[in-house]
Short mmCIF file of C-alpha atoms and ligand atoms in Angstrom, two decimals:
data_model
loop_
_atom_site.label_atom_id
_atom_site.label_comp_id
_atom_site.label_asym_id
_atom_site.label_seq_id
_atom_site.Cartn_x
_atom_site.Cartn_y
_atom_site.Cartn_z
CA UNK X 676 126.47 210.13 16.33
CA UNK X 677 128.99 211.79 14.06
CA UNK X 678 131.15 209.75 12.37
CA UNK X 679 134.70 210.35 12.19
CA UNK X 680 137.49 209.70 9.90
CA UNK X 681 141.29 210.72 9.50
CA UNK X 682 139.92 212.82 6.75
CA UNK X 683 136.97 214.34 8.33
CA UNK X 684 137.59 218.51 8.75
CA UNK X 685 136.62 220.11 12.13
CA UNK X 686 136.18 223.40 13.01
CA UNK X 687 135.19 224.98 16.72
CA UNK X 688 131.27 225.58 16.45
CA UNK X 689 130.51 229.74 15.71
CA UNK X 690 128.71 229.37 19.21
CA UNK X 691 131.38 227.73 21.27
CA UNK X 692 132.53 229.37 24.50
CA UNK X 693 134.68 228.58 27.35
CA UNK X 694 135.23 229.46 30.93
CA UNK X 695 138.18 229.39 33.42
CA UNK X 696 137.24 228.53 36.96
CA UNK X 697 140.67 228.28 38.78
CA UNK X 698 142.42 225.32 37.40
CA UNK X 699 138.84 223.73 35.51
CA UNK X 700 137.86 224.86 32.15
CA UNK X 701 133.85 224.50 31.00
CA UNK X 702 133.14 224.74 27.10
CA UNK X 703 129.17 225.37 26.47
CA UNK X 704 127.73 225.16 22.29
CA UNK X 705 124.41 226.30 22.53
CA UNK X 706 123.87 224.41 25.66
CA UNK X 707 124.61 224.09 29.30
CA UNK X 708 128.70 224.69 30.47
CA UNK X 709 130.51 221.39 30.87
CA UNK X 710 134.00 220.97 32.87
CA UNK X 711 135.80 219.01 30.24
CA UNK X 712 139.29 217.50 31.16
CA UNK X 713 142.72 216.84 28.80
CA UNK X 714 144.13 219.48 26.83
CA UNK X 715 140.97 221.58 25.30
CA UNK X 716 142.69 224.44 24.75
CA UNK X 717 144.87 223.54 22.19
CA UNK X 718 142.34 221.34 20.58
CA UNK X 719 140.23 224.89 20.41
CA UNK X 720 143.12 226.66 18.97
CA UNK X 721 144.09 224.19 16.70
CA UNK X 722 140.36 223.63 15.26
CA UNK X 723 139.90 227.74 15.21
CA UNK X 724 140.32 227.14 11.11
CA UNK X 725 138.50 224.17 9.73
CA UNK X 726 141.42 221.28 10.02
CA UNK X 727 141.60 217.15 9.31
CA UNK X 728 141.48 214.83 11.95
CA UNK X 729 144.65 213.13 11.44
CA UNK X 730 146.41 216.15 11.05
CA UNK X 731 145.23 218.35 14.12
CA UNK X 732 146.12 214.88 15.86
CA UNK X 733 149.95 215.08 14.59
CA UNK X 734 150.17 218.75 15.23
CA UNK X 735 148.92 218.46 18.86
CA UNK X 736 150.96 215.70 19.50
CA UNK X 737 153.74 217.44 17.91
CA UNK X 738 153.91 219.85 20.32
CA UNK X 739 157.08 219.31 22.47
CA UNK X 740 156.18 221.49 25.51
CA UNK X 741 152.76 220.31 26.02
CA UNK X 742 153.51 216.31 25.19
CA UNK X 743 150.02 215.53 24.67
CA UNK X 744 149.48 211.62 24.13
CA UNK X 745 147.22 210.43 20.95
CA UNK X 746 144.63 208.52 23.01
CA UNK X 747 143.69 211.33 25.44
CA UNK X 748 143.78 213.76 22.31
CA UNK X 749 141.54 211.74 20.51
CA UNK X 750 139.15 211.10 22.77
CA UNK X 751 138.99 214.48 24.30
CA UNK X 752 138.32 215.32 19.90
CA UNK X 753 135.39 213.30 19.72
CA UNK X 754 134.08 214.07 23.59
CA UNK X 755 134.14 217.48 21.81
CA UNK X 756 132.69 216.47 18.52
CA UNK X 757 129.77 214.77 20.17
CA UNK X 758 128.75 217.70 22.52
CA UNK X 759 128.94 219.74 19.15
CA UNK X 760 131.57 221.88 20.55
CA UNK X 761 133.67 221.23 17.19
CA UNK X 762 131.18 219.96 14.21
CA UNK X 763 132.62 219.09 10.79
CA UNK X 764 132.83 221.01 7.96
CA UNK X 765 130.96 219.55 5.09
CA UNK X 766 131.93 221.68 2.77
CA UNK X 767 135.53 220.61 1.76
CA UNK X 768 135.85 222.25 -1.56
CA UNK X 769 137.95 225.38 -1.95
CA UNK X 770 135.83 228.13 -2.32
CA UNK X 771 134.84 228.90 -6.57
CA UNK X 772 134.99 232.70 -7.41
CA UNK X 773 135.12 235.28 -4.57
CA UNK X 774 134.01 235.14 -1.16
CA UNK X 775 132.88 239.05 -1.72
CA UNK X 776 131.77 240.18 -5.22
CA UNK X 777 133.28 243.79 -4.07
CA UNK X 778 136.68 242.06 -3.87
CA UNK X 779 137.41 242.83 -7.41
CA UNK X 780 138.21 246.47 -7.41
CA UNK X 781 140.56 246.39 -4.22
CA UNK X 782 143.13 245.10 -6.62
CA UNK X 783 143.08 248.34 -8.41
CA UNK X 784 143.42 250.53 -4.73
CA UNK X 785 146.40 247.84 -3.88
CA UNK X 786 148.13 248.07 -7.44
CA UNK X 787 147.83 252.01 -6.91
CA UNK X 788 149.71 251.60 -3.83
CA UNK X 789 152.92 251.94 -4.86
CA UNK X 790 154.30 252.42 -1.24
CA UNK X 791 153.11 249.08 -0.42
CA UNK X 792 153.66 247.18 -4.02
CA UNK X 793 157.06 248.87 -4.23
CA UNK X 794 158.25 247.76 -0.06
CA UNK X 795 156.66 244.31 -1.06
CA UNK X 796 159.02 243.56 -4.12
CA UNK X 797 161.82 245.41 -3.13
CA UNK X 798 161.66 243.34 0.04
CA UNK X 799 161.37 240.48 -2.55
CA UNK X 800 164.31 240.99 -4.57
CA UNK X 801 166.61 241.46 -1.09
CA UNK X 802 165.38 238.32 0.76
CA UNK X 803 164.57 235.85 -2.70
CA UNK X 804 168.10 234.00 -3.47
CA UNK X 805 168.41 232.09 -6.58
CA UNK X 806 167.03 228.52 -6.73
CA UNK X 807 164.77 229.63 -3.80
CA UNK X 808 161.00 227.94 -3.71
CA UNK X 809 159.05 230.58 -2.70
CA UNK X 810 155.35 230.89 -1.78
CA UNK X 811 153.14 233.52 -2.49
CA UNK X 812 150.00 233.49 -0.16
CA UNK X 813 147.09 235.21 -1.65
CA UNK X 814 148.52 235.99 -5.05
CA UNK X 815 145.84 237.92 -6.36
CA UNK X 816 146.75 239.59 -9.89
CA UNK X 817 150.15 237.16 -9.57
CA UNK X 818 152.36 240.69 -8.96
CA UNK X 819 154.56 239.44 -5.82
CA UNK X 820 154.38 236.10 -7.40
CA UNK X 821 156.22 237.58 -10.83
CA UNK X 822 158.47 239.93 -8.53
CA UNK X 823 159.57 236.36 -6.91
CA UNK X 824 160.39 234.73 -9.88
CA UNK X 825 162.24 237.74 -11.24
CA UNK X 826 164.33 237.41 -8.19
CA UNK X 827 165.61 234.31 -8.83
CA UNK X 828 163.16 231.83 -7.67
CA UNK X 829 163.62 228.35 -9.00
CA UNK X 830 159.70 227.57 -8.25
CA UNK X 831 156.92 230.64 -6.73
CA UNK X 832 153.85 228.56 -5.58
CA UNK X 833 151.28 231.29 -6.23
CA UNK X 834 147.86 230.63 -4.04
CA UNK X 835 144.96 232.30 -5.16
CA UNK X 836 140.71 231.02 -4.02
CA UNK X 837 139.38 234.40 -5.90
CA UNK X 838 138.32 234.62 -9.35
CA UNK X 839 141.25 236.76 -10.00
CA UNK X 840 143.68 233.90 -10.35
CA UNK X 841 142.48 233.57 -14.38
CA UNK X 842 144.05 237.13 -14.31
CA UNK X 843 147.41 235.45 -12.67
CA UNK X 844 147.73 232.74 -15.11
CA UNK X 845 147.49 235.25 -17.87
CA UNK X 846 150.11 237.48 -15.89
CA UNK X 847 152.37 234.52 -15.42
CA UNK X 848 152.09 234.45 -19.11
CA UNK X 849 152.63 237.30 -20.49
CA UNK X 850 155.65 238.05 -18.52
CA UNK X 851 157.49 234.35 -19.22
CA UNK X 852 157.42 233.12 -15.83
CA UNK X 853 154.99 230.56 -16.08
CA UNK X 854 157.53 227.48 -16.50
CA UNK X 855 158.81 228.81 -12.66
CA UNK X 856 155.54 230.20 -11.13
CA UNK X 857 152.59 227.54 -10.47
CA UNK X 858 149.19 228.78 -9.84
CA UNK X 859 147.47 227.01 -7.18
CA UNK X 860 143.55 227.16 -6.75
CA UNK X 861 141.99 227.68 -3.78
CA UNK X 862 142.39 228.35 -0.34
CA UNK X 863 145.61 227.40 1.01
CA UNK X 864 144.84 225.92 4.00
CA UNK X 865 142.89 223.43 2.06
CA UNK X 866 145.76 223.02 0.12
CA UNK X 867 148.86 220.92 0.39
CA UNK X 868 152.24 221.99 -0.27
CA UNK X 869 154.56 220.22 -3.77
CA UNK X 870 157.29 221.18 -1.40
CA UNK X 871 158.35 223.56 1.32
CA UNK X 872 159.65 227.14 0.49
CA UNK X 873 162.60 228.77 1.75
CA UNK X 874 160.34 232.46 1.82
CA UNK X 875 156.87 232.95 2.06
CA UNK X 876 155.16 236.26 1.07
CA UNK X 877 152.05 237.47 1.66
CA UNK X 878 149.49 240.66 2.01
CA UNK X 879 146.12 238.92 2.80
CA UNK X 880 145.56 241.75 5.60
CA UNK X 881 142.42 243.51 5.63
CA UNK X 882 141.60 247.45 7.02
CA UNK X 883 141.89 245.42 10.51
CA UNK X 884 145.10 243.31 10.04
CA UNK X 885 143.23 239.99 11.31
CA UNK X 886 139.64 240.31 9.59
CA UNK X 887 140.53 238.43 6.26
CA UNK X 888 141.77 235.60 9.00
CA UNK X 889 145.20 236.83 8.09
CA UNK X 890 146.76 235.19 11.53
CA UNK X 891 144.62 231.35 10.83
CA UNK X 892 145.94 231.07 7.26
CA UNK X 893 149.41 232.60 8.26
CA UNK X 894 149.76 230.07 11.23
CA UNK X 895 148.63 226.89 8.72
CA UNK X 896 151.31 228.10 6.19
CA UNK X 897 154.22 228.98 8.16
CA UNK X 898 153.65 225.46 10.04
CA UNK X 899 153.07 223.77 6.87
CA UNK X 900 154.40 225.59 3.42
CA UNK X 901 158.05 226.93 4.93
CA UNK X 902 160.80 225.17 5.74
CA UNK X 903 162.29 225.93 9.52
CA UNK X 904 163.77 228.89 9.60
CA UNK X 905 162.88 230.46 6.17
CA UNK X 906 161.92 233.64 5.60
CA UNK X 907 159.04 235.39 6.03
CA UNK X 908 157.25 238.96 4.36
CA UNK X 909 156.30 240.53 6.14
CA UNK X 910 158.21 240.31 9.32
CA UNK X 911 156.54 242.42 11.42
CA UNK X 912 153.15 243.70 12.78
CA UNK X 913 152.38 246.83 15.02
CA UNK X 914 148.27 247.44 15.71
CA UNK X 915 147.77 250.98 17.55
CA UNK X 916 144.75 252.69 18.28
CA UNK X 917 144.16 256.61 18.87
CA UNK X 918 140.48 258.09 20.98
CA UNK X 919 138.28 260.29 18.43
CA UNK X 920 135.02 262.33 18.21
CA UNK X 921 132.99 261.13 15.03
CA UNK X 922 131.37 264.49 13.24
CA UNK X 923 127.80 264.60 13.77
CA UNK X 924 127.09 263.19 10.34
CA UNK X 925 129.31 259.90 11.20
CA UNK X 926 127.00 259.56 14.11
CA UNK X 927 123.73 259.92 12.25
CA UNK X 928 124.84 257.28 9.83
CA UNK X 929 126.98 255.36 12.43
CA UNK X 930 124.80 255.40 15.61
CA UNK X 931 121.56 254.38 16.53
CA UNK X 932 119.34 257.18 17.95
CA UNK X 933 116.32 258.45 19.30
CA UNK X 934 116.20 261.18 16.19
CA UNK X 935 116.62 257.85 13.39
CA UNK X 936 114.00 255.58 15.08
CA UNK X 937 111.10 258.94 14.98
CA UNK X 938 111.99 259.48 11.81
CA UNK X 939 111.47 255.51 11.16
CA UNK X 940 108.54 255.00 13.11
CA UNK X 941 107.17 257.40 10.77
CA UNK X 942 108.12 256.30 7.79
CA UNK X 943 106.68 253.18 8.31
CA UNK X 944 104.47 253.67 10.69
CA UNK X 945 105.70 251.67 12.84
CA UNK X 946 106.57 252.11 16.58
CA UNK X 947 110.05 251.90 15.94
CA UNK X 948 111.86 253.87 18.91
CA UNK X 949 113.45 250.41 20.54
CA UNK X 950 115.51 250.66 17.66
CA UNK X 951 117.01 253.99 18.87
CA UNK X 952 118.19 252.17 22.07
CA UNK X 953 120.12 249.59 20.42
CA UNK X 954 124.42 250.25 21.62
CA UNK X 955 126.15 248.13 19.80
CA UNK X 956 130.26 248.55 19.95
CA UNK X 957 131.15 248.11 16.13
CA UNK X 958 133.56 248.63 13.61
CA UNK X 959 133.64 250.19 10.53
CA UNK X 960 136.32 251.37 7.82
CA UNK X 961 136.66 254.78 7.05
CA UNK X 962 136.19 255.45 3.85
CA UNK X 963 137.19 259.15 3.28
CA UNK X 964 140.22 260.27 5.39
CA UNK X 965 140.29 263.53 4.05
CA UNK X 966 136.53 264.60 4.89
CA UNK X 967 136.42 265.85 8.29
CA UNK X 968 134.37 263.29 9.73
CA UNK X 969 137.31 262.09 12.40
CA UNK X 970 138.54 264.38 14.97
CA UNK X 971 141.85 262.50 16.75
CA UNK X 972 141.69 262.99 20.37
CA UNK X 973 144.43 261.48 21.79
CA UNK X 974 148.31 260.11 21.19
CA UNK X 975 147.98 256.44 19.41
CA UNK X 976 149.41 254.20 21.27
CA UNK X 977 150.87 250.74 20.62
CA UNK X 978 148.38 247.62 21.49
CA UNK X 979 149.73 245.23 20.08
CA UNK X 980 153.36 243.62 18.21
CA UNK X 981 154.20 240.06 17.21
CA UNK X 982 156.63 239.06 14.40
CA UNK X 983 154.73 237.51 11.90
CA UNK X 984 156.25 234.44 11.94
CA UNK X 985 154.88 233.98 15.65
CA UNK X 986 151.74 235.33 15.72
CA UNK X 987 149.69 233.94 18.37
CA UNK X 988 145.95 232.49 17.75
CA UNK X 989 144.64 235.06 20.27
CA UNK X 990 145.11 238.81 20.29
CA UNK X 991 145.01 240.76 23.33
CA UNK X 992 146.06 243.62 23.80
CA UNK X 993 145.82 246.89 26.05
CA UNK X 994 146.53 250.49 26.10
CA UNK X 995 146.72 253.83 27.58
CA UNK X 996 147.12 257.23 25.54
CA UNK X 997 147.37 261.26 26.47
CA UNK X 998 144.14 263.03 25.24
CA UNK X 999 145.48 265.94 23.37
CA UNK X 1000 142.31 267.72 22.40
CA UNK X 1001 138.60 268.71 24.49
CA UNK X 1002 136.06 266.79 23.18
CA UNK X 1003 133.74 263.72 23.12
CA UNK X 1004 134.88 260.03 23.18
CA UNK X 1005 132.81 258.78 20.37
CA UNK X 1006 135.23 255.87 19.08
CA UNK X 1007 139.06 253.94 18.69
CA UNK X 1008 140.45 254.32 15.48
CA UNK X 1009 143.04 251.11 14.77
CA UNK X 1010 145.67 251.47 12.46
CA UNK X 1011 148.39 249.14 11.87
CA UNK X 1012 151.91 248.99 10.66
CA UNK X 1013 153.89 246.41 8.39
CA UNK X 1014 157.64 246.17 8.57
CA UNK X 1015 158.44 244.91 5.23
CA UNK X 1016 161.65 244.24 4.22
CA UNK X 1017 163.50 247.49 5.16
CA UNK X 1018 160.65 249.49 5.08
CA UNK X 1019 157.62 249.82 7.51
CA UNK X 1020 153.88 250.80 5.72
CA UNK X 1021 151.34 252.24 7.81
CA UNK X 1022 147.95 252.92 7.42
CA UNK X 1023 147.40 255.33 9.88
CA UNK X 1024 146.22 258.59 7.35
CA UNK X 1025 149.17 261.02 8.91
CA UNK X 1026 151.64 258.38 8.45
CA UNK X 1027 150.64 256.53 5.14
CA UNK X 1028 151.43 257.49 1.88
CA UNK X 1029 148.85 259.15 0.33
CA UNK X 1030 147.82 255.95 -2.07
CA UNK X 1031 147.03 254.02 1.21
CA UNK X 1032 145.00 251.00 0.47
CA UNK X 1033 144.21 250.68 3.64
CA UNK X 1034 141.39 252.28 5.53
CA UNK X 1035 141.51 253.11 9.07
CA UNK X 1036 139.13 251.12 10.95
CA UNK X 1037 136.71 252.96 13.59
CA UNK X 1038 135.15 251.24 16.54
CA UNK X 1039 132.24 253.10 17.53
CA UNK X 1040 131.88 252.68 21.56
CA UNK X 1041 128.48 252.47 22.80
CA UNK X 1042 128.16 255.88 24.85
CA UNK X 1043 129.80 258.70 24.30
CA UNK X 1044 131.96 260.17 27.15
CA UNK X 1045 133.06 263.35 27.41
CA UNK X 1046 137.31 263.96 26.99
CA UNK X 1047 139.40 267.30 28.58
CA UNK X 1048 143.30 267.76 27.41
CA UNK X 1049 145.62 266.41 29.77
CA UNK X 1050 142.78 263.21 30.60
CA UNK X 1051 144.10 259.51 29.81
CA UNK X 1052 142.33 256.80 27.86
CA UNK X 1053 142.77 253.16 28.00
CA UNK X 1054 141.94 250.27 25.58
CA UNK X 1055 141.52 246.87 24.82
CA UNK X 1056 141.71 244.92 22.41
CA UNK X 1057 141.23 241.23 21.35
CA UNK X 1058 141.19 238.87 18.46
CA UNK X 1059 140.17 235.46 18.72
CA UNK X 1060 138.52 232.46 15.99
CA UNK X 1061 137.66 235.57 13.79
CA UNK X 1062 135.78 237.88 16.29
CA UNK X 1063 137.74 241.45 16.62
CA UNK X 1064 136.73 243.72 19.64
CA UNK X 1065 137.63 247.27 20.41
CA UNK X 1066 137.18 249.35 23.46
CA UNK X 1067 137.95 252.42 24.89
CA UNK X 1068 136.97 254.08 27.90
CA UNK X 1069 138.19 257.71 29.93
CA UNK X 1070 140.25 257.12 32.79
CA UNK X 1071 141.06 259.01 35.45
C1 SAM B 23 145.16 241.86 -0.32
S1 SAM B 23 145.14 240.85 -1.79
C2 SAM B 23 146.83 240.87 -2.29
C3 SAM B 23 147.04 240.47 -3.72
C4 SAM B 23 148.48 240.53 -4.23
N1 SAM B 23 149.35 239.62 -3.47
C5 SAM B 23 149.04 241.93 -4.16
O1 SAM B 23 149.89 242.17 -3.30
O2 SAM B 23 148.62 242.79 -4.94
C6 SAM B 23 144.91 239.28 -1.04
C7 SAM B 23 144.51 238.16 -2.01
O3 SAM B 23 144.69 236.96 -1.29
C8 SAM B 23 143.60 236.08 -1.52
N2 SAM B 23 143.55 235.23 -0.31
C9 SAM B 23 143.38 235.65 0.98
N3 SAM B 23 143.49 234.62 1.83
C10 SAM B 23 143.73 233.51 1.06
C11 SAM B 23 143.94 232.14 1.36
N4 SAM B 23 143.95 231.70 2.62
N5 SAM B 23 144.15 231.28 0.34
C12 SAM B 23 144.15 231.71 -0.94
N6 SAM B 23 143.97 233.00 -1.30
C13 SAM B 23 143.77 233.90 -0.30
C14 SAM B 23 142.42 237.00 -1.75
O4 SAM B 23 141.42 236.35 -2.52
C15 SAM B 23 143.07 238.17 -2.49
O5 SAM B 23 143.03 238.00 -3.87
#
């Protein structure tokens, strides 16, 4: 049996997955569906980010609407624990170095994006009053954190788990704010706060807004780093999405086909041509805008807005766009938009400036389908416990 303390962090199992039957909800973990009773669903959401015992316990229990008492949230916990629907995670230290070596050189692309460096401190220096604590989430080279202290800032708690926080400290340094701005190791939701901060800033959003768990570590901080009603950059997120045709050398290096797994099956000779049947919906960023490797069929059209301070633990989110152009529905191309401070970024190429650190992201469907002018599309979209999913299909 696992064994439980206050201390012990618990995360939903990668495997976990839940079904609605009317009023009864079933949770299976690599095993049969069980109907489970008491409040499961905010146990799940709560537990979507590796949490402590005790303190999933007070922020269920917290939770005015749902009035949850301890002893049916605790048991329900360890009913849940012991049919390994939540497991603990054993590894409790904050990450050392970076999660992905390649993480290094995106600080370059994001310091070379002045639209979105400049929106972020200008958006600093409006909302930052002096003697504010504020906290800067995912500090990387310390730039937002130095922009906050400039501002006024009595204290900036800059969080950093990457390898570039030596480079903070020495930025700190070298530009006399390091008797305001504290460097904190690790990842902040393993963190706890000195004190709570009347702003928190942050830009830990990937080429799809939620892949670097952007809405998890928001959610921990805004509940736990900032007092009620402080302020928050940025303030607000749009996701849209847009039908395209992928050129024909997108597909080749994109799409699994009958062509690849001949040419496979005799390289190696191997019989290889199941491999050419394999239709996975995926995503991938797109590295080079400008080459002609993305032909926009249709409007884009909005799937998805939440203010940051309220974003929920689940995305979903539909749409329905105007094709604009003949051609063949190979993919959905998501782009997002920041309002920050009094400017919006966006990373959608023919709105972006042309610095754009972000990439657009492309979800390749499985079949292609074939697209006339005048035709509608429709997708859907979801986020949940750091799975992203995007389709798009030709309607009538
Ligand atoms: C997109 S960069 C932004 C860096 C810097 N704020 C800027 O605007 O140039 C995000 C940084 O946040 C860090 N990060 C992301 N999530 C984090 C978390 N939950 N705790 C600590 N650091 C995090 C990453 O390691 C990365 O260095």
């Amino acid at each position: 049996l696992t064994k439980i303390a206050k201390d012990t962090r618990l995360i939903v199992a990668p495997t976990v997955e839940v079904r609605l039957s009317g009023p009864r909800i079933f949770v299976a973990a690599d095993g049969p569906f069980r109907q489970v009773k008491g409040p499961v669903l905010n146990i799940l959401e709560v537990f979507r980010q590796a949490e402590r015992f005790d303190r999933a316990l007070d922020e269920l229990s917290d939770r005015g609407h749902t009035a949850l008492d301890f002893v049916t949230l605790s048991s329900t916990v360890m009913m849940l624990v012991e049919w390994g629907v939540l497991v603990p995670q054993l590894d409790t230290a904050a990450p050392k170095g970076d999660p992905v070596e390649g993480m290094w050189t995106m600080h370059i692309d994001m310091l070379d994006d002045r639209a979105r460096t400049d929106a972020y401190i200008e958006a600093i220096a409006n909302a930052v009053k002096p003697g504010d604590v504020v906290v800067d989430l995912g500090t990387g080279t310390g730039i937002l954190a130095v922009a906050a202290a400039r501002a006024g800032a009595r204290r900036v708690y800059a969080i950093e788990r990457g390898g570039i926080a030596d480079v903070a400290a020495r930025v700190f340094a070298d530009n006399d704010v390091d008797d305001r701005v504290v460097l904190l190791r690790g990842l902040s939701s393993e963190l706890d706060p000195p004190e709570l901060a009347d702003v928190l800033v942050t830009e830990i959003f990937g080429h799809d807004p939620f892949a670097e768990r952007a809405i998890e570590y928001i959610h921990d901080a805004t509940r736990r780093w900032v007092k009620p009603g402080g302020a928050i950059i940025p303030s607000q997120l749009r996701v849209y999405a847009a039908a395209a045709e992928l050129s024909q050398e997108l597909v080749d290096k994109r799409r699994f086909s009958a062509k690849s797994a001949e040419r496979w099956t005799s390289s190696y000779d191997m019989n290889l041509s199941a491999v050419g049947n394999v239709r996975p919906r995926h995503a991938f960023h797109l590295e080079d805008v400008a080459d002609d490797k993305v032909r926009v069929l249709s409007e884009r059209t909005l799937l998805f807005t939440s203010a940051i301070a309220a974003l929920p633990a689940t995305v979903v989110g539909h749409g329905r766009a105007i094709v604009v152009d003949d051609g063949r529905l190979d993919a959905a191309v998501l782009t997002f938009e920041l309002d920050v401070g009094g400017r919006t970024i966006s990373t959608a190429p023919d709105h972006a400036a042309r610095a754009n650190s972000w990439e657009p992201m492309v979800w390749a469907q499985p079949e292609p389908q074939p697209l006339k002018t005048g035709q509608s599309v429709t997708f859907d979209y979801q986020y949940a416990i750091s799975r992203a999913h995007l389709s798009v299909n030709a309607a009538d």
